[in-house]
Coordinates of N, CA and C in Angstrom, one line a residue:
M29 N 16.8 -8.4 5.1 CA 15.5 -8.4 4.3 C 15.3 -9.8 3.8
R30 N 14.0 -10.2 3.8 CA 13.6 -11.5 3.3 C 12.8 -11.4 2.1
R31 N 13.1 -12.1 1.0 CA 12.3 -12.1 -0.2 C 11.4 -13.3 -0.3
L32 N 10.2 -13.1 -0.7 CA 9.2 -14.2 -0.8 C 8.7 -14.2 -2.2
K33 N 8.5 -15.4 -2.8 CA 8.0 -15.4 -4.2 C 6.4 -15.2 -4.1
T34 N 5.9 -14.4 -5.0 CA 4.5 -14.1 -5.0 C 3.8 -15.1 -5.9
G35 N 2.4 -14.9 -5.9 CA 1.6 -15.8 -6.7 C 1.4 -15.4 -8.1
E36 N 0.4 -15.9 -8.7 CA 0.2 -15.7 -10.2 C -0.2 -14.3 -10.5
T37 N -0.7 -13.5 -9.6 CA -1.2 -12.2 -9.9 C 0.0 -11.3 -10.1
N38 N 1.2 -11.7 -9.7 CA 2.4 -10.9 -9.9 C 3.5 -11.8 -10.5
M39 N 3.2 -12.6 -11.5 CA 4.1 -13.6 -12.1 C 5.4 -12.9 -12.4
G40 N 6.5 -13.6 -12.0 CA 7.8 -13.1 -12.3 C 8.3 -12.1 -11.2
A41 N 7.5 -11.6 -10.4 CA 7.9 -10.6 -9.4 C 8.3 -11.3 -8.1
S42 N 8.8 -10.6 -7.2 CA 9.2 -11.2 -5.8 C 8.5 -10.3 -4.8
G43 N 8.0 -11.0 -3.7 CA 7.6 -10.3 -2.5 C 8.7 -10.2 -1.5
W44 N 8.9 -9.1 -0.9 CA 10.0 -8.9 0.0 C 9.6 -8.2 1.2
V45 N 10.4 -8.3 2.3 CA 10.1 -7.7 3.6 C 11.4 -7.1 4.1
A46 N 11.4 -5.9 4.6 CA 12.6 -5.2 5.2 C 12.2 -4.4 6.4
Y47 N 13.0 -4.6 7.4 CA 12.9 -3.9 8.7 C 14.0 -2.9 9.0
C48 N 13.7 -1.8 9.7 CA 14.7 -0.9 10.2 C 14.3 -0.3 11.5
A49 N 15.3 0.3 12.2 CA 15.0 0.9 13.5 C 14.0 2.0 13.4
Y50 N 13.2 2.2 14.3 CA 12.2 3.3 14.3 C 12.9 4.6 14.6
E51 N 12.5 5.7 13.9 CA 12.8 7.1 14.3 C 11.7 8.0 13.8
S52 N 11.6 9.2 14.4 CA 10.5 10.0 14.1 C 10.4 10.4 12.6
D53 N 11.6 10.5 12.0 CA 11.6 10.9 10.6 C 11.6 9.7 9.7
V54 N 10.4 9.3 9.3 CA 10.3 8.0 8.5 C 11.0 8.1 7.2
E55 N 11.0 9.3 6.6 CA 11.8 9.4 5.3 C 13.3 9.1 5.5
R56 N 13.8 9.6 6.5 CA 15.2 9.4 6.8 C 15.5 7.9 7.1
A57 N 14.6 7.3 7.9 CA 14.8 5.9 8.2 C 14.7 5.0 6.9
F58 N 13.8 5.4 6.0 CA 13.6 4.7 4.7 C 14.8 4.8 3.9
Q59 N 15.4 6.0 3.7 CA 16.5 6.2 2.9 C 17.8 5.5 3.5
Q60 N 17.9 5.5 4.8 CA 19.0 4.8 5.4 C 18.9 3.3 5.2
L61 N 17.6 2.8 5.2 CA 17.4 1.3 5.0 C 17.7 1.0 3.6
R62 N 17.4 1.8 2.6 CA 17.7 1.5 1.2 C 19.3 1.4 1.1
Q63 N 20.0 2.3 1.7 CA 21.4 2.3 1.6 C 22.0 1.0 2.3
A64 N 21.4 0.6 3.4 CA 21.8 -0.6 4.1 C 21.6 -1.9 3.2
V65 N 20.4 -1.9 2.6 CA 20.1 -3.0 1.7 C 21.1 -3.1 0.5
F66 N 21.5 -2.0 0.0 CA 22.4 -1.9 -1.1 C 23.8 -2.4 -0.6
E67 N 24.2 -1.9 0.5 CA 25.6 -2.2 1.0 C 25.7 -3.7 1.4
R68 N 24.7 -4.3 1.9 CA 24.8 -5.7 2.3 C 24.4 -6.7 1.1
R69 N 24.2 -6.1 -0.1 CA 23.9 -6.8 -1.3 C 22.7 -7.7 -1.2
D70 N 21.6 -7.1 -0.6 CA 20.4 -7.9 -0.4 C 19.4 -7.5 -1.5
Y71 N 19.8 -7.8 -2.7 CA 19.0 -7.6 -3.9 C 19.4 -8.6 -5.0
S72 N 18.7 -8.6 -6.1 CA 19.0 -9.5 -7.2 C 19.5 -8.8 -8.4
L73 N 20.5 -9.3 -9.1 CA 20.9 -8.8 -10.4 C 20.3 -9.8 -11.4
P74 N 20.2 -9.3 -12.7 CA 19.6 -10.2 -13.7 C 20.3 -11.6 -13.7
G75 N 21.6 -11.6 -13.7 CA 22.3 -12.9 -13.7 C 22.0 -13.8 -12.6
D76 N 21.6 -13.3 -11.5 CA 21.3 -14.2 -10.3 C 20.2 -15.2 -10.6
L77 N 19.3 -14.8 -11.6 CA 18.2 -15.7 -11.9 C 18.7 -17.0 -12.5
L78 N 20.0 -17.1 -13.0 CA 20.5 -18.3 -13.6 C 21.3 -19.1 -12.6
D79 N 21.6 -18.6 -11.4 CA 22.4 -19.3 -10.5 C 21.7 -20.7 -10.2
G80 N 22.5 -21.7 -10.2 CA 22.0 -23.1 -9.9 C 21.3 -23.8 -11.0
L81 N 21.1 -23.1 -12.2 CA 20.4 -23.7 -13.3 C 21.4 -24.3 -14.3
D82 N 21.2 -25.6 -14.7 CA 22.1 -26.1 -15.7 C 21.6 -25.8 -17.1
D83 N 22.4 -26.1 -18.1 CA 22.1 -25.8 -19.4 C 20.8 -26.5 -19.9
A84 N 20.7 -27.8 -19.5 CA 19.5 -28.5 -19.9 C 18.2 -27.8 -19.4
T85 N 18.2 -27.4 -18.2 CA 17.0 -26.7 -17.6 C 16.8 -25.4 -18.3
L86 N 17.8 -24.7 -18.6 CA 17.7 -23.4 -19.3 C 17.1 -23.6 -20.7
N87 N 17.6 -24.6 -21.4 CA 17.2 -24.9 -22.8 C 15.7 -25.3 -22.8
Q88 N 15.2 -26.0 -21.8 CA 13.8 -26.4 -21.7 C 12.9 -25.2 -21.5
S89 N 13.5 -24.1 -20.9 CA 12.6 -22.9 -20.7 C 12.8 -21.9 -21.9
A90 N 13.5 -22.2 -22.9 CA 13.8 -21.3 -24.0 C 12.5 -21.0 -24.7
P91 N 12.2 -19.7 -25.0 CA 11.1 -19.3 -25.9 C 11.3 -19.8 -27.3
P92 N 10.3 -20.2 -28.0 CA 10.5 -20.6 -29.4 C 11.2 -19.5 -30.2
T93 N 12.1 -20.0 -31.0 CA 12.9 -19.0 -31.9 C 11.9 -18.2 -32.8
Q94 N 10.9 -18.9 -33.3 CA 10.0 -18.2 -34.2 C 9.2 -17.1 -33.5
D95 N 9.0 -17.3 -32.2 CA 8.3 -16.2 -31.4 C 9.2 -15.0 -31.2
L96 N 10.5 -15.3 -31.0 CA 11.4 -14.1 -30.9 C 11.6 -13.4 -32.2
Q97 N 11.6 -14.2 -33.3 CA 11.7 -13.6 -34.6 C 10.5 -12.7 -34.9
K98 N 9.3 -13.1 -34.5 CA 8.1 -12.3 -34.7 C 8.2 -11.0 -33.8
L99 N 8.7 -11.2 -32.6 CA 8.9 -10.1 -31.7 C 9.8 -9.1 -32.3
L100 N 10.9 -9.6 -32.8 CA 11.9 -8.7 -33.4 C 11.3 -7.9 -34.6
K101 N 10.6 -8.5 -35.4 CA 9.9 -7.8 -36.6 C 8.9 -6.8 -36.1
I102 N 8.2 -7.1 -35.1 CA 7.2 -6.1 -34.6 C 7.9 -4.9 -34.0
S103 N 9.0 -5.2 -33.2 CA 9.8 -4.1 -32.6 C 10.4 -3.2 -33.6
Q104 N 10.9 -3.8 -34.7 CA 11.6 -3.0 -35.7 C 10.5 -2.2 -36.4
A105 N 9.3 -2.7 -36.7 CA 8.3 -2.0 -37.3 C 7.8 -0.8 -36.5
L106 N 7.7 -1.1 -35.2 CA 7.2 0.0 -34.2 C 8.3 1.1 -34.1
D107 N 9.6 0.7 -34.1 CA 10.6 1.7 -34.0 C 10.6 2.6 -35.2
Q108 N 10.4 2.0 -36.4 CA 10.3 2.8 -37.6 C 9.1 3.7 -37.7
A109 N 8.0 3.2 -37.3 CA 6.7 3.9 -37.3 C 6.8 5.1 -36.3
L110 N 7.2 4.8 -35.1 CA 7.3 5.9 -34.1 C 8.3 6.9 -34.4
G111 N 9.4 6.5 -35.0 CA 10.5 7.4 -35.4 C 10.0 8.3 -36.5
G112 N 9.2 7.8 -37.4 CA 8.6 8.6 -38.5 C 7.6 9.6 -38.0
M113 N 7.1 9.4 -36.8 CA 6.1 10.4 -36.3 C 6.8 11.4 -35.3
G114 N 8.1 11.2 -35.2 CA 8.9 12.2 -34.4 C 9.1 11.8 -33.0
F115 N 8.7 10.6 -32.6 CA 9.0 10.2 -31.2 C 10.4 9.8 -31.0
D116 N 10.9 9.9 -29.7 CA 12.2 9.5 -29.4 C 12.2 8.0 -29.2
T117 N 12.9 7.3 -30.1 CA 12.8 5.8 -30.0 C 14.2 5.2 -29.6
K118 N 15.0 6.0 -28.9 CA 16.3 5.6 -28.5 C 16.2 4.3 -27.6
D119 N 15.4 4.4 -26.5 CA 15.3 3.2 -25.6 C 14.7 2.0 -26.3
A120 N 13.6 2.3 -27.2 CA 13.0 1.2 -27.9 C 13.9 0.5 -28.8
E121 N 14.7 1.3 -29.5 CA 15.7 0.7 -30.5 C 16.8 -0.1 -29.8
K122 N 17.1 0.4 -28.5 CA 18.1 -0.4 -27.7 C 17.6 -1.8 -27.4
Q123 N 16.3 -1.8 -27.0 CA 15.6 -3.1 -26.7 C 15.5 -4.0 -27.9
T124 N 15.2 -3.4 -29.1 CA 15.2 -4.1 -30.3 C 16.5 -4.8 -30.7
R125 N 17.6 -4.0 -30.5 CA 18.9 -4.5 -30.7 C 19.3 -5.7 -29.8
S126 N 18.8 -5.6 -28.5 CA 19.0 -6.6 -27.6 C 18.4 -7.9 -28.0
V127 N 17.1 -7.9 -28.5 CA 16.4 -9.0 -29.0 C 17.2 -9.6 -30.2
E128 N 17.7 -8.7 -31.1 CA 18.4 -9.1 -32.3 C 19.7 -9.9 -31.9
K129 N 20.4 -9.3 -30.9 CA 21.6 -10.0 -30.5 C 21.4 -11.3 -29.9
L130 N 20.3 -11.4 -29.0 CA 19.9 -12.6 -28.4 C 19.6 -13.7 -29.4
L131 N 18.9 -13.4 -30.5 CA 18.6 -14.3 -31.6 C 19.9 -14.8 -32.2
G132 N 20.8 -13.9 -32.5 CA 22.0 -14.2 -33.2 C 22.8 -15.2 -32.3
K133 N 22.9 -14.9 -31.0 CA 23.7 -15.8 -30.1 C 23.0 -17.2 -30.0
M134 N 21.7 -17.2 -30.0 CA 20.9 -18.5 -29.9 C 21.2 -19.3 -31.1
E135 N 21.2 -18.7 -32.3 CA 21.5 -19.5 -33.5 C 22.9 -20.0 -33.5
Q136 N 23.8 -19.3 -32.9 CA 25.2 -19.8 -33.0 C 25.6 -20.7 -31.8
H137 N 25.1 -20.5 -30.6 CA 25.5 -21.2 -29.5 C 24.4 -21.9 -28.7
G138 N 23.1 -21.7 -29.0 CA 22.0 -22.2 -28.3 C 21.6 -21.3 -27.2
F139 N 20.4 -21.5 -26.7 CA 19.7 -20.6 -25.7 C 20.5 -20.5 -24.4
A140 N 20.9 -21.6 -23.8 CA 21.6 -21.5 -22.5 C 22.8 -20.6 -22.6
S141 N 23.6 -20.8 -23.6 CA 24.8 -20.0 -23.7 C 24.5 -18.6 -23.9
A142 N 23.5 -18.3 -24.8 CA 23.1 -16.9 -25.1 C 22.5 -16.2 -23.8
A143 N 21.7 -17.0 -23.0 CA 21.2 -16.4 -21.8 C 22.2 -16.1 -20.8
R144 N 23.2 -16.9 -20.6 CA 24.3 -16.7 -19.7 C 25.1 -15.5 -20.1
E145 N 25.4 -15.4 -21.4 CA 26.2 -14.3 -21.9 C 25.5 -13.0 -21.8
T146 N 24.2 -13.0 -22.0 CA 23.4 -11.8 -21.9 C 23.1 -11.3 -20.5
L147 N 22.8 -12.3 -19.6 CA 22.5 -11.9 -18.2 C 23.7 -11.9 -17.3
Q148 N 24.7 -12.6 -17.7 CA 25.9 -12.6 -16.8 C 27.2 -12.2 -17.5
P149 N 27.2 -11.0 -18.1 CA 28.4 -10.5 -18.8 C 29.6 -10.4 -17.9
S150 N 30.6 -11.1 -18.2 CA 31.8 -11.2 -17.4 C 32.5 -9.9 -17.1
Q151 N 32.3 -8.9 -18.0 CA 33.0 -7.7 -17.9 C 32.2 -6.6 -17.2
T152 N 31.0 -6.9 -16.7 CA 30.2 -5.9 -16.0 C 30.7 -5.8 -14.6
P153 N 31.1 -4.6 -14.2 CA 31.6 -4.4 -12.8 C 30.4 -4.3 -11.9
P154 N 30.6 -4.6 -10.6 CA 29.5 -4.5 -9.6 C 29.1 -3.0 -9.5
P155 N 27.8 -2.7 -9.3 CA 27.3 -1.4 -9.3 C 27.9 -0.6 -8.1
A156 N 28.3 0.6 -8.3 CA 28.9 1.4 -7.3 C 27.9 2.3 -6.5
S157 N 26.7 2.3 -6.9 CA 25.7 3.1 -6.3 C 24.3 2.5 -6.5
I158 N 23.3 2.9 -5.8 CA 21.9 2.5 -6.0 C 21.5 2.9 -7.4
D159 N 21.7 4.1 -7.8 CA 21.3 4.5 -9.2 C 21.9 3.7 -10.3
E160 N 23.2 3.3 -10.1 CA 23.9 2.5 -11.1 C 23.3 1.1 -11.1
L161 N 22.9 0.6 -9.9 CA 22.3 -0.7 -9.9 C 21.0 -0.7 -10.6
L162 N 20.1 0.3 -10.3 CA 18.8 0.4 -10.9 C 18.9 0.5 -12.5
E163 N 19.9 1.2 -12.9 CA 20.2 1.3 -14.4 C 20.6 0.0 -15.0
Q164 N 21.4 -0.7 -14.2 CA 21.9 -2.0 -14.7 C 20.8 -3.0 -14.8
C165 N 19.9 -3.0 -13.8 CA 18.8 -4.0 -13.7 C 17.6 -3.6 -14.7
A166 N 17.5 -2.3 -14.9 CA 16.5 -1.8 -15.8 C 15.1 -2.4 -15.5
E167 N 14.4 -2.9 -16.6 CA 13.0 -3.3 -16.3 C 12.9 -4.6 -15.5
A168 N 14.0 -5.3 -15.3 CA 14.0 -6.5 -14.5 C 13.8 -6.2 -13.0
G169 N 14.3 -5.0 -12.6 CA 14.2 -4.6 -11.2 C 15.2 -5.4 -10.4
T170 N 15.3 -5.0 -9.1 CA 16.2 -5.7 -8.2 C 15.5 -6.7 -7.2
H171 N 14.2 -6.8 -7.4 CA 13.4 -7.7 -6.5 C 13.7 -7.4 -5.0
S172 N 13.7 -6.1 -4.7 CA 14.0 -5.7 -3.3 C 13.5 -4.3 -3.1
L173 N 13.7 -3.9 -1.8 CA 13.3 -2.5 -1.4 C 13.9 -1.5 -2.3
L174 N 15.0 -1.7 -3.0 CA 15.6 -0.7 -3.8 C 14.8 -0.3 -5.0
D175 N 13.8 -1.1 -5.4 CA 12.9 -0.8 -6.4 C 11.9 0.3 -6.0
I176 N 11.8 0.6 -4.7 CA 10.9 1.6 -4.1 C 11.8 2.8 -3.8
E177 N 11.5 3.9 -4.5 CA 12.4 5.1 -4.4 C 11.9 6.2 -3.5
H178 N 10.7 6.2 -3.1 CA 10.2 7.3 -2.3 C 8.9 6.9 -1.5
L179 N 8.5 7.7 -0.6 CA 7.3 7.5 0.2 C 6.2 8.3 -0.4
S180 N 5.0 7.9 -0.3 CA 3.8 8.6 -0.9 C 2.6 8.3 0.0
P181 N 1.8 9.4 0.2 CA 0.5 9.2 1.0 C -0.5 8.3 0.3
T182 N -0.4 8.2 -1.0 CA -1.3 7.3 -1.7 C -0.5 6.4 -2.6
P183 N -1.0 5.2 -3.0 CA -0.3 4.2 -3.8 C 0.1 4.8 -5.2
E184 N 1.3 4.5 -5.5 CA 1.8 4.9 -6.9 C 3.1 4.1 -7.2
P185 N 3.4 3.9 -8.4 CA 4.6 3.0 -8.8 C 5.8 3.6 -8.2
G186 N 6.7 2.7 -7.6 CA 7.9 3.1 -7.1 C 7.8 3.7 -5.7
A187 N 6.7 3.6 -5.0 CA 6.5 4.3 -3.8 C 6.0 3.3 -2.7
A188 N 6.4 3.7 -1.4 CA 5.8 3.0 -0.2 C 4.8 3.9 0.4
T189 N 3.7 3.3 0.7 CA 2.5 4.0 1.3 C 2.2 3.5 2.7
P190 N 2.0 4.4 3.6 CA 1.7 4.0 5.0 C 0.3 3.3 5.1
L191 N 0.3 2.2 5.9 CA -1.0 1.6 6.1 C -1.9 2.5 7.0
S192 N -3.1 2.7 6.7 CA -4.0 3.5 7.4 C -4.4 2.9 8.7
E193 N -5.0 3.6 9.6 CA -5.5 3.0 10.9 C -6.5 2.0 10.6
A194 N -7.4 2.2 9.6 CA -8.4 1.2 9.2 C -7.7 -0.1 8.7
D195 N -6.6 0.1 7.9 CA -5.9 -1.1 7.4 C -5.3 -1.9 8.6
L196 N -4.7 -1.1 9.5 CA -4.0 -1.8 10.6 C -5.1 -2.6 11.5
Q197 N -6.2 -2.0 11.7 CA -7.3 -2.7 12.4 C -7.7 -3.9 11.7
T198 N -7.9 -3.8 10.4 CA -8.3 -5.0 9.6 C -7.2 -6.1 9.6
L199 N -6.0 -5.7 9.5 CA -4.9 -6.7 9.4 C -4.5 -7.3 10.7
F200 N -4.5 -6.4 11.8 CA -3.9 -6.9 13.1 C -4.9 -6.8 14.2
G201 N -6.0 -6.1 14.0 CA -7.0 -5.9 15.1 C -6.5 -4.8 16.1
T202 N -5.5 -4.0 15.7 CA -4.9 -3.0 16.6 C -4.2 -2.0 15.7
T203 N -3.9 -0.8 16.2 CA -3.1 0.1 15.4 C -1.7 0.1 15.9
T204 N -1.3 -0.8 16.8 CA 0.0 -0.9 17.3 C 0.5 -2.4 17.2
P205 N 0.7 -2.9 16.0 CA 1.0 -4.3 15.8 C 2.4 -4.6 16.3
T206 N 2.6 -5.8 16.9 CA 3.9 -6.3 17.3 C 4.6 -7.0 16.2
K207 N 5.8 -7.3 16.3 CA 6.6 -8.0 15.3 C 6.0 -9.4 15.0
A208 N 5.6 -10.0 16.1 CA 5.0 -11.3 15.9 C 3.7 -11.3 15.0
A209 N 2.9 -10.2 15.2 CA 1.7 -10.0 14.4 C 2.0 -9.8 13.0
V210 N 3.1 -8.9 12.8 CA 3.5 -8.6 11.4 C 4.0 -9.8 10.7
E211 N 4.8 -10.6 11.4 CA 5.4 -11.9 10.8 C 4.3 -12.8 10.5
T212 N 3.2 -12.9 11.3 CA 2.1 -13.8 11.0 C 1.4 -13.3 9.7
A213 N 1.2 -12.0 9.6 CA 0.6 -11.4 8.4 C 1.5 -11.6 7.1
V214 N 2.8 -11.6 7.3 CA 3.7 -11.8 6.2 C 3.6 -13.3 5.7
T215 N 3.6 -14.2 6.7 CA 3.5 -15.6 6.3 C 2.1 -15.9 5.6
A216 N 1.1 -15.3 6.1 CA -0.2 -15.5 5.5 C -0.4 -14.8 4.2
G217 N 0.5 -13.9 3.8 CA 0.4 -13.2 2.6 C -0.5 -12.0 2.5
T218 N -1.1 -11.6 3.7 CA -2.1 -10.6 3.7 C -1.5 -9.2 3.5
L219 N -0.2 -9.0 3.9 CA 0.5 -7.7 3.7 C 0.9 -7.6 2.2
H220 N 1.4 -8.6 1.6 CA 1.7 -8.6 0.2 C 0.5 -8.4 -0.7
D221 N -0.6 -8.9 -0.2 CA -1.9 -8.7 -1.0 C -2.2 -7.2 -1.1
R222 N -1.7 -6.4 -0.2 CA -2.0 -5.0 -0.3 C -1.2 -4.2 -1.3
C223 N -0.2 -4.9 -1.9 CA 0.8 -4.3 -2.8 C 0.5 -4.7 -4.3
A224 N 0.4 -3.7 -5.1 CA 0.5 -3.9 -6.5 C 2.0 -4.0 -6.9
R225 N 2.3 -4.6 -8.0 CA 3.7 -4.7 -8.4 C 4.4 -3.3 -8.5
W226 N 5.6 -3.3 -8.0 CA 6.4 -2.0 -8.0 C 5.9 -1.1 -6.9
Q227 N 5.2 -1.6 -6.0 CA 4.7 -0.7 -4.9 C 4.9 -1.4 -3.5
A228 N 4.8 -0.7 -2.4 CA 5.1 -1.2 -1.1 C 4.2 -0.5 -0.1
V229 N 4.0 -1.1 1.1 CA 3.3 -0.5 2.2 C 4.2 -0.6 3.4
Y230 N 4.0 0.2 4.4 CA 4.8 0.2 5.6 C 4.0 0.6 6.8
C231 N 4.5 0.3 8.0 CA 3.9 0.7 9.2 C 5.0 0.6 10.3
A232 N 4.7 1.2 11.5 CA 5.5 1.0 12.7 C 5.2 -0.3 13.3
V233 N 6.3 -0.9 13.9 CA 6.1 -2.1 14.7 C 6.4 -1.8 16.2
Y234 N 5.6 -2.4 17.0 CA 5.6 -2.0 18.5 C 6.0 -3.1 19.4
A235 N 6.6 -2.7 20.5 CA 6.9 -3.6 21.6 C 6.5 -2.9 22.9
A236 N 5.6 -3.5 23.7 CA 5.1 -2.9 24.9 C 4.5 -1.5 24.7
G237 N 3.8 -1.4 23.5 CA 3.1 -0.1 23.2 C 4.0 1.0 22.7
T238 N 5.3 0.7 22.5 CA 6.2 1.7 22.0 C 6.7 1.3 20.6
P239 N 6.8 2.2 19.6 CA 7.3 1.9 18.3 C 8.8 1.7 18.3
V240 N 9.2 0.5 17.8 CA 10.6 0.2 17.8 C 11.2 -0.1 16.4
E241 N 10.4 -0.3 15.5 CA 10.9 -0.6 14.1 C 9.8 -0.1 13.1
Y242 N 10.3 0.0 11.9 CA 9.4 0.1 10.7 C 9.5 -1.2 9.9
V243 N 8.4 -1.6 9.3 CA 8.5 -2.7 8.4 C 8.0 -2.2 7.0
F244 N 8.7 -2.6 6.0 CA 8.3 -2.3 4.6 C 8.1 -3.6 3.9
V245 N 6.9 -3.7 3.2 CA 6.6 -4.9 2.5 C 6.2 -4.5 1.1
G246 N 6.8 -5.2 0.1 CA 6.5 -4.8 -1.3 C 6.6 -6.0 -2.2
V247 N 6.3 -5.7 -3.5 CA 6.3 -6.6 -4.6 C 7.0 -5.9 -5.8
S248 N 8.0 -6.5 -6.3 CA 8.7 -5.8 -7.4 C 9.5 -6.8 -8.2
G249 N 9.9 -6.4 -9.4 CA 10.8 -7.2 -10.3 C 10.0 -7.9 -11.4
D250 N 10.7 -8.3 -12.4 CA 10.2 -9.1 -13.5 C 11.0 -10.3 -13.8

């Protein structure tokens, strides 16, 4: 699988491309591809974002402490208000505590150290399953096919949608695109343009008029 950085319309997300062998049961092919992506570690963990960055670079990208303090106060007030109305605030309170811990670590050790400790915890074991990975990455996502969990005939979050015959004609001038044509569209960004964040599209790829692969193209991650 190949990951490509997207433009401003999906700031912080990644565009990715994944191929698998063609078979008549596309759902089966999709799920097998997800497992293969997981097993070959073709995804991003939150800590991967810090790889290759020195402390000076990280400190330059640090959000103003006063902005985080404002965010913490707003989160605390929302937790209290929603809890008072009977809403389940367990997840929201967990995020509030995370902001509070980050602020405390920043005040003690600086942003770079706090970021590394938060995103690269030394005691976190590697995920043993796709579900465990998705839980570990949470809202950050994996920036990969693994953020797409099912197929759907119409676009929806977390789903891959088949390109229609009209889409194929528009993109490739044929309903039986070759891999070269698909690669050209990927390079041009026209396939990723079809994807909202946390969504994907797919189609069969042909050789000599026969389907030989599926390609999945998506945009996901924060």
